[in-house]
Amino acid sequence: AVTSPDLRYNALGDNPGEVQALADVLSKMTAVTFLNLAGNDLGALGDHPGALQSLADALAKMTAVTTLVLNDNDLGALGDHPGAVQALADGLAKMTAVTTLALAGFDFGALGDHPGAVQALADALAKMTAVTTLDLKGNELGERPGLVQALADVLSKMTAVTTLALGDNGLGKKPGPRGGPGGGRSWMG
């Protein structure tokens, strides 16, 4: 049985029919413990709610997954499609065995204008209580103070997290002399 499908960088967001077919297969793969869907532009599926719903339903059935990699999927593009974000959040919330969750470059910053989408994802993350490693690098969180607060609220509920990656988010920017220390660079990594 396949336990670690590596499906990264396959442009699935451009092919909703393929996403639905893949979702059908994934939903039957109950032995999967490592799933890599990085770089598939899943945000483009906002215009194809059926495909995203199928994928979310498949994720919800994959209860053995302990490592989920969703890096570089431009979730921010779903901001105008609240139902799509909710579907994805519902699927994630059921993946309670996940201990390593990689959401780097997921473009959460673009969701800052959509509080309902942010709340749906925050609620899903809060239910993923087994997560010990959370990667949120490169999500432009510092551009949206509301996202930083939502993240702080979620992290207070995710008490198992021991490794948290927040680099390249523009957090903690403080002005400095031109070319000098603190010149707009994040001091939080």
PDB file of C-alpha atoms in Angstrom:
ATOM      1  CA  ALA A   1       0.000   0.000   0.000  1.00  0.00           C
ATOM      2  CA  VAL A   2       1.185   3.507  -0.779  1.00  0.00           C
ATOM      3  CA  THR A   3       2.038   5.402   2.399  1.00  0.00           C
ATOM      4  CA  SER A   4       3.800   8.531   1.086  1.00  0.00           C
ATOM      5  CA  PRO A   5       2.395   9.969  -2.146  1.00  0.00           C
ATOM      6  CA  ASP A   6       4.518  12.871  -3.376  1.00  0.00           C
ATOM      7  CA  LEU A   7       2.235  14.946  -5.580  1.00  0.00           C
ATOM      8  CA  ARG A   8       4.049  18.262  -5.368  1.00  0.00           C
ATOM      9  CA  TYR A   9       4.243  20.745  -8.234  1.00  0.00           C
ATOM     10  CA  ASN A  10       1.745  19.125 -10.578  1.00  0.00           C
ATOM     11  CA  ALA A  11      -0.356  22.234 -11.407  1.00  0.00           C
ATOM     12  CA  LEU A  12      -3.469  20.587 -10.036  1.00  0.00           C
ATOM     13  CA  GLY A  13      -5.158  23.968  -9.586  1.00  0.00           C
ATOM     14  CA  ASP A  14      -5.244  24.298 -13.364  1.00  0.00           C
ATOM     15  CA  ASN A  15      -6.961  20.950 -13.794  1.00  0.00           C
ATOM     16  CA  PRO A  16     -10.125  20.631 -11.683  1.00  0.00           C
ATOM     17  CA  GLY A  17     -11.099  17.375 -13.372  1.00  0.00           C
ATOM     18  CA  GLU A  18      -7.789  15.821 -12.379  1.00  0.00           C
ATOM     19  CA  VAL A  19      -8.252  17.086  -8.817  1.00  0.00           C
ATOM     20  CA  GLN A  20     -11.585  15.302  -8.570  1.00  0.00           C
ATOM     21  CA  ALA A  21     -10.091  12.086  -9.954  1.00  0.00           C
ATOM     22  CA  LEU A  22      -7.118  12.373  -7.588  1.00  0.00           C
ATOM     23  CA  ALA A  23      -9.455  13.034  -4.659  1.00  0.00           C
ATOM     24  CA  ASP A  24     -11.319   9.813  -5.438  1.00  0.00           C
ATOM     25  CA  VAL A  25      -8.049   7.878  -5.303  1.00  0.00           C
ATOM     26  CA  LEU A  26      -6.734   9.639  -2.187  1.00  0.00           C
ATOM     27  CA  SER A  27      -9.951   9.017  -0.261  1.00  0.00           C
ATOM     28  CA  LYS A  28      -9.303   5.281  -0.601  1.00  0.00           C
ATOM     29  CA  MET A  29      -5.666   5.472   0.514  1.00  0.00           C
ATOM     30  CA  THR A  30      -6.198   4.882   4.213  1.00  0.00           C
ATOM     31  CA  ALA A  31      -2.576   3.828   4.888  1.00  0.00           C
ATOM     32  CA  VAL A  32      -1.062   7.178   3.826  1.00  0.00           C
ATOM     33  CA  THR A  33       0.989   8.785   6.580  1.00  0.00           C
ATOM     34  CA  PHE A  34       2.876  11.415   4.524  1.00  0.00           C
ATOM     35  CA  LEU A  35       1.093  13.534   1.906  1.00  0.00           C
ATOM     36  CA  ASN A  36       2.867  16.196  -0.140  1.00  0.00           C
ATOM     37  CA  LEU A  37       0.611  18.479  -2.207  1.00  0.00           C
ATOM     38  CA  ALA A  38       3.015  21.443  -2.296  1.00  0.00           C
ATOM     39  CA  GLY A  39       3.048  23.862  -5.203  1.00  0.00           C
ATOM     40  CA  ASN A  40      -0.171  22.793  -6.875  1.00  0.00           C
ATOM     41  CA  ASP A  41      -1.867  26.220  -6.945  1.00  0.00           C
ATOM     42  CA  LEU A  42      -4.875  24.913  -5.072  1.00  0.00           C
ATOM     43  CA  GLY A  43      -6.009  28.512  -4.664  1.00  0.00           C
ATOM     44  CA  ALA A  44      -7.013  28.455  -8.330  1.00  0.00           C
ATOM     45  CA  LEU A  45      -9.736  25.948  -7.455  1.00  0.00           C
ATOM     46  CA  GLY A  46     -11.894  28.697  -5.964  1.00  0.00           C
ATOM     47  CA  ASP A  47     -13.686  28.898  -9.301  1.00  0.00           C
ATOM     48  CA  HIS A  48     -14.234  25.144  -9.190  1.00  0.00           C
ATOM     49  CA  PRO A  49     -15.862  24.476  -5.809  1.00  0.00           C
ATOM     50  CA  GLY A  50     -16.706  20.874  -6.632  1.00  0.00           C
ATOM     51  CA  ALA A  51     -13.063  19.979  -7.191  1.00  0.00           C
ATOM     52  CA  LEU A  52     -11.924  21.669  -3.991  1.00  0.00           C
ATOM     53  CA  GLN A  53     -14.767  20.068  -2.036  1.00  0.00           C
ATOM     54  CA  SER A  54     -13.722  16.644  -3.382  1.00  0.00           C
ATOM     55  CA  LEU A  55     -10.154  17.248  -2.258  1.00  0.00           C
ATOM     56  CA  ALA A  56     -11.282  18.485   1.160  1.00  0.00           C
ATOM     57  CA  ASP A  57     -13.496  15.400   1.568  1.00  0.00           C
ATOM     58  CA  ALA A  58     -10.573  13.153   0.637  1.00  0.00           C
ATOM     59  CA  LEU A  59      -8.317  14.868   3.175  1.00  0.00           C
ATOM     60  CA  ALA A  60     -10.954  14.361   5.859  1.00  0.00           C
ATOM     61  CA  LYS A  61     -10.889  10.599   5.179  1.00  0.00           C
ATOM     62  CA  MET A  62      -7.103  10.373   5.382  1.00  0.00           C
ATOM     63  CA  THR A  63      -7.028   9.930   9.134  1.00  0.00           C
ATOM     64  CA  ALA A  64      -3.612   8.211   9.260  1.00  0.00           C
ATOM     65  CA  VAL A  65      -1.709  11.174   7.784  1.00  0.00           C
ATOM     66  CA  THR A  66       0.856  12.480  10.241  1.00  0.00           C
ATOM     67  CA  THR A  67       2.750  14.799   7.853  1.00  0.00           C
ATOM     68  CA  LEU A  68       0.854  17.115   5.535  1.00  0.00           C
ATOM     69  CA  VAL A  69       2.725  19.448   3.188  1.00  0.00           C
ATOM     70  CA  LEU A  70       0.611  22.148   1.526  1.00  0.00           C
ATOM     71  CA  ASN A  71       3.361  24.726   0.933  1.00  0.00           C
ATOM     72  CA  ASP A  72       3.154  27.178  -1.988  1.00  0.00           C
ATOM     73  CA  ASN A  73      -0.512  26.762  -2.833  1.00  0.00           C
ATOM     74  CA  ASP A  74      -1.701  30.407  -2.992  1.00  0.00           C
ATOM     75  CA  LEU A  75      -4.605  30.017  -0.611  1.00  0.00           C
ATOM     76  CA  GLY A  76      -5.038  33.786  -0.679  1.00  0.00           C
ATOM     77  CA  ALA A  77      -6.700  33.392  -4.074  1.00  0.00           C
ATOM     78  CA  LEU A  78      -9.574  31.644  -2.292  1.00  0.00           C
ATOM     79  CA  GLY A  79     -10.399  34.755  -0.261  1.00  0.00           C
ATOM     80  CA  ASP A  80     -13.185  35.712  -2.630  1.00  0.00           C
ATOM     81  CA  HIS A  81     -14.628  32.217  -2.330  1.00  0.00           C
ATOM     82  CA  PRO A  82     -15.571  31.765   1.350  1.00  0.00           C
ATOM     83  CA  GLY A  83     -17.247  28.428   0.700  1.00  0.00           C
ATOM     84  CA  ALA A  84     -14.026  27.076  -0.776  1.00  0.00           C
ATOM     85  CA  VAL A  85     -11.999  28.164   2.237  1.00  0.00           C
ATOM     86  CA  GLN A  86     -14.598  26.640   4.567  1.00  0.00           C
ATOM     87  CA  ALA A  87     -14.497  23.337   2.644  1.00  0.00           C
ATOM     88  CA  LEU A  88     -10.724  23.162   2.907  1.00  0.00           C
ATOM     89  CA  ALA A  89     -10.835  24.126   6.587  1.00  0.00           C
ATOM     90  CA  ASP A  90     -13.413  21.412   7.292  1.00  0.00           C
ATOM     91  CA  GLY A  91     -11.184  18.801   5.656  1.00  0.00           C
ATOM     92  CA  LEU A  92      -8.123  19.927   7.598  1.00  0.00           C
ATOM     93  CA  ALA A  93     -10.003  19.948  10.910  1.00  0.00           C
ATOM     94  CA  LYS A  94     -10.677  16.221  10.559  1.00  0.00           C
ATOM     95  CA  MET A  95      -6.992  15.387  10.091  1.00  0.00           C
ATOM     96  CA  THR A  96      -6.409  15.023  13.808  1.00  0.00           C
ATOM     97  CA  ALA A  97      -3.389  12.680  13.512  1.00  0.00           C
ATOM     98  CA  VAL A  98      -1.237  15.303  11.745  1.00  0.00           C
ATOM     99  CA  THR A  99       1.866  16.120  13.772  1.00  0.00           C
ATOM    100  CA  THR A 100       3.777  18.028  11.071  1.00  0.00           C
ATOM    101  CA  LEU A 101       1.872  20.649   9.117  1.00  0.00           C
ATOM    102  CA  ALA A 102       3.669  22.656   6.432  1.00  0.00           C
ATOM    103  CA  LEU A 103       1.804  25.733   5.195  1.00  0.00           C
ATOM    104  CA  ALA A 104       4.774  27.833   4.076  1.00  0.00           C
ATOM    105  CA  GLY A 105       4.062  30.224   1.227  1.00  0.00           C
ATOM    106  CA  PHE A 106       0.348  29.496   1.522  1.00  0.00           C
ATOM    107  CA  ASP A 107      -0.393  33.234   1.124  1.00  0.00           C
ATOM    108  CA  PHE A 108      -2.399  33.714   4.308  1.00  0.00           C
ATOM    109  CA  GLY A 109      -1.576  37.425   4.054  1.00  0.00           C
ATOM    110  CA  ALA A 110      -3.992  37.785   1.148  1.00  0.00           C
ATOM    111  CA  LEU A 111      -6.806  36.452   3.348  1.00  0.00           C
ATOM    112  CA  GLY A 112      -6.444  39.430   5.685  1.00  0.00           C
ATOM    113  CA  ASP A 113      -9.320  41.175   3.931  1.00  0.00           C
ATOM    114  CA  HIS A 114     -11.591  38.175   4.455  1.00  0.00           C
ATOM    115  CA  PRO A 115     -12.182  37.669   8.202  1.00  0.00           C
ATOM    116  CA  GLY A 116     -14.514  34.712   7.663  1.00  0.00           C
ATOM    117  CA  ALA A 117     -11.846  32.840   5.724  1.00  0.00           C
ATOM    118  CA  VAL A 118      -9.238  33.599   8.356  1.00  0.00           C
ATOM    119  CA  GLN A 119     -11.574  32.403  11.123  1.00  0.00           C
ATOM    120  CA  ALA A 120     -12.426  29.176   9.254  1.00  0.00           C
ATOM    121  CA  LEU A 121      -8.747  28.297   8.944  1.00  0.00           C
ATOM    122  CA  ALA A 122      -7.994  29.360  12.512  1.00  0.00           C
ATOM    123  CA  ASP A 123     -10.786  27.099  13.779  1.00  0.00           C
ATOM    124  CA  ALA A 124      -9.442  24.192  11.712  1.00  0.00           C
ATOM    125  CA  LEU A 125      -5.902  24.648  13.017  1.00  0.00           C
ATOM    126  CA  ALA A 126      -7.175  24.808  16.595  1.00  0.00           C
ATOM    127  CA  LYS A 127      -8.733  21.351  16.129  1.00  0.00           C
ATOM    128  CA  MET A 128      -5.434  19.883  14.926  1.00  0.00           C
ATOM    129  CA  THR A 129      -4.243  19.348  18.485  1.00  0.00           C
ATOM    130  CA  ALA A 130      -1.577  16.726  17.642  1.00  0.00           C
ATOM    131  CA  VAL A 131       0.521  19.178  15.597  1.00  0.00           C
ATOM    132  CA  THR A 132       4.010  19.509  17.051  1.00  0.00           C
ATOM    133  CA  THR A 133       5.686  21.138  14.040  1.00  0.00           C
ATOM    134  CA  LEU A 134       3.985  24.035  12.284  1.00  0.00           C
ATOM    135  CA  ASP A 135       5.622  25.760   9.314  1.00  0.00           C
ATOM    136  CA  LEU A 136       4.085  29.111   8.400  1.00  0.00           C
ATOM    137  CA  LYS A 137       7.112  30.709   6.720  1.00  0.00           C
ATOM    138  CA  GLY A 138       6.592  33.243   3.946  1.00  0.00           C
ATOM    139  CA  ASN A 139       2.932  34.062   4.483  1.00  0.00           C
ATOM    140  CA  GLU A 140       3.123  37.862   4.763  1.00  0.00           C
ATOM    141  CA  LEU A 141       1.463  37.744   8.167  1.00  0.00           C
ATOM    142  CA  GLY A 142       3.116  40.975   9.291  1.00  0.00           C
ATOM    143  CA  GLU A 143       1.226  42.906   6.630  1.00  0.00           C
ATOM    144  CA  ARG A 144      -2.074  42.156   8.372  1.00  0.00           C
ATOM    145  CA  PRO A 145      -2.273  42.747  12.153  1.00  0.00           C
ATOM    146  CA  GLY A 146      -5.580  40.855  12.312  1.00  0.00           C
ATOM    147  CA  LEU A 147      -3.830  37.732  11.028  1.00  0.00           C
ATOM    148  CA  VAL A 148      -1.142  38.017  13.658  1.00  0.00           C
ATOM    149  CA  GLN A 149      -3.814  38.182  16.371  1.00  0.00           C
ATOM    150  CA  ALA A 150      -5.684  35.231  14.865  1.00  0.00           C
ATOM    151  CA  LEU A 151      -2.435  33.265  14.766  1.00  0.00           C
ATOM    152  CA  ALA A 152      -1.673  34.130  18.389  1.00  0.00           C
ATOM    153  CA  ASP A 153      -5.147  32.969  19.409  1.00  0.00           C
ATOM    154  CA  VAL A 154      -4.755  29.677  17.511  1.00  0.00           C
ATOM    155  CA  LEU A 155      -1.281  28.998  18.863  1.00  0.00           C
ATOM    156  CA  SER A 156      -2.555  29.408  22.410  1.00  0.00           C
ATOM    157  CA  LYS A 157      -4.836  26.417  21.693  1.00  0.00           C
ATOM    158  CA  MET A 158      -2.200  24.349  19.871  1.00  0.00           C
ATOM    159  CA  THR A 159      -0.361  23.392  23.031  1.00  0.00           C
ATOM    160  CA  ALA A 160       1.526  20.456  21.466  1.00  0.00           C
ATOM    161  CA  VAL A 161       3.489  22.704  19.062  1.00  0.00           C
ATOM    162  CA  THR A 162       7.195  22.556  19.900  1.00  0.00           C
ATOM    163  CA  THR A 163       8.599  23.760  16.558  1.00  0.00           C
ATOM    164  CA  LEU A 164       7.173  26.872  14.963  1.00  0.00           C
ATOM    165  CA  ALA A 165       8.613  28.384  11.783  1.00  0.00           C
ATOM    166  CA  LEU A 166       7.526  31.983  11.152  1.00  0.00           C
ATOM    167  CA  GLY A 167      10.445  33.316   9.110  1.00  0.00           C
ATOM    168  CA  ASP A 168       9.933  35.650   6.159  1.00  0.00           C
ATOM    169  CA  ASN A 169       6.605  36.998   7.401  1.00  0.00           C
ATOM    170  CA  GLY A 170       7.493  40.618   8.031  1.00  0.00           C
ATOM    171  CA  LEU A 171       6.858  40.196  11.743  1.00  0.00           C
ATOM    172  CA  GLY A 172       8.536  42.583  14.111  1.00  0.00           C
ATOM    173  CA  LYS A 173       9.643  45.026  11.466  1.00  0.00           C
ATOM    174  CA  LYS A 174      11.074  48.089  13.049  1.00  0.00           C
ATOM    175  CA  PRO A 175      12.509  51.068  11.277  1.00  0.00           C
ATOM    176  CA  GLY A 176      16.206  51.654  11.294  1.00  0.00           C
ATOM    177  CA  PRO A 177      18.689  53.943   9.646  1.00  0.00           C
ATOM    178  CA  ARG A 178      19.022  53.421   5.931  1.00  0.00           C
ATOM    179  CA  GLY A 179      21.329  50.475   5.459  1.00  0.00           C
ATOM    180  CA  GLY A 180      21.718  50.052   9.216  1.00  0.00           C
ATOM    181  CA  PRO A 181      20.510  47.404  11.649  1.00  0.00           C
ATOM    182  CA  GLY A 182      16.776  46.956  11.741  1.00  0.00           C
ATOM    183  CA  GLY A 183      16.259  48.615   8.373  1.00  0.00           C
ATOM    184  CA  GLY A 184      12.885  46.998   7.821  1.00  0.00           C
ATOM    185  CA  ARG A 185      14.148  43.434   8.188  1.00  0.00           C
ATOM    186  CA  SER A 186      12.309  41.043  10.426  1.00  0.00           C
ATOM    187  CA  TRP A 187      14.145  40.509  13.679  1.00  0.00           C
ATOM    188  CA  MET A 188      11.976  37.501  14.447  1.00  0.00           C
ATOM    189  CA  GLY A 189      13.437  35.440  11.576  1.00  0.00           C
TER     190      GLY A 189
END
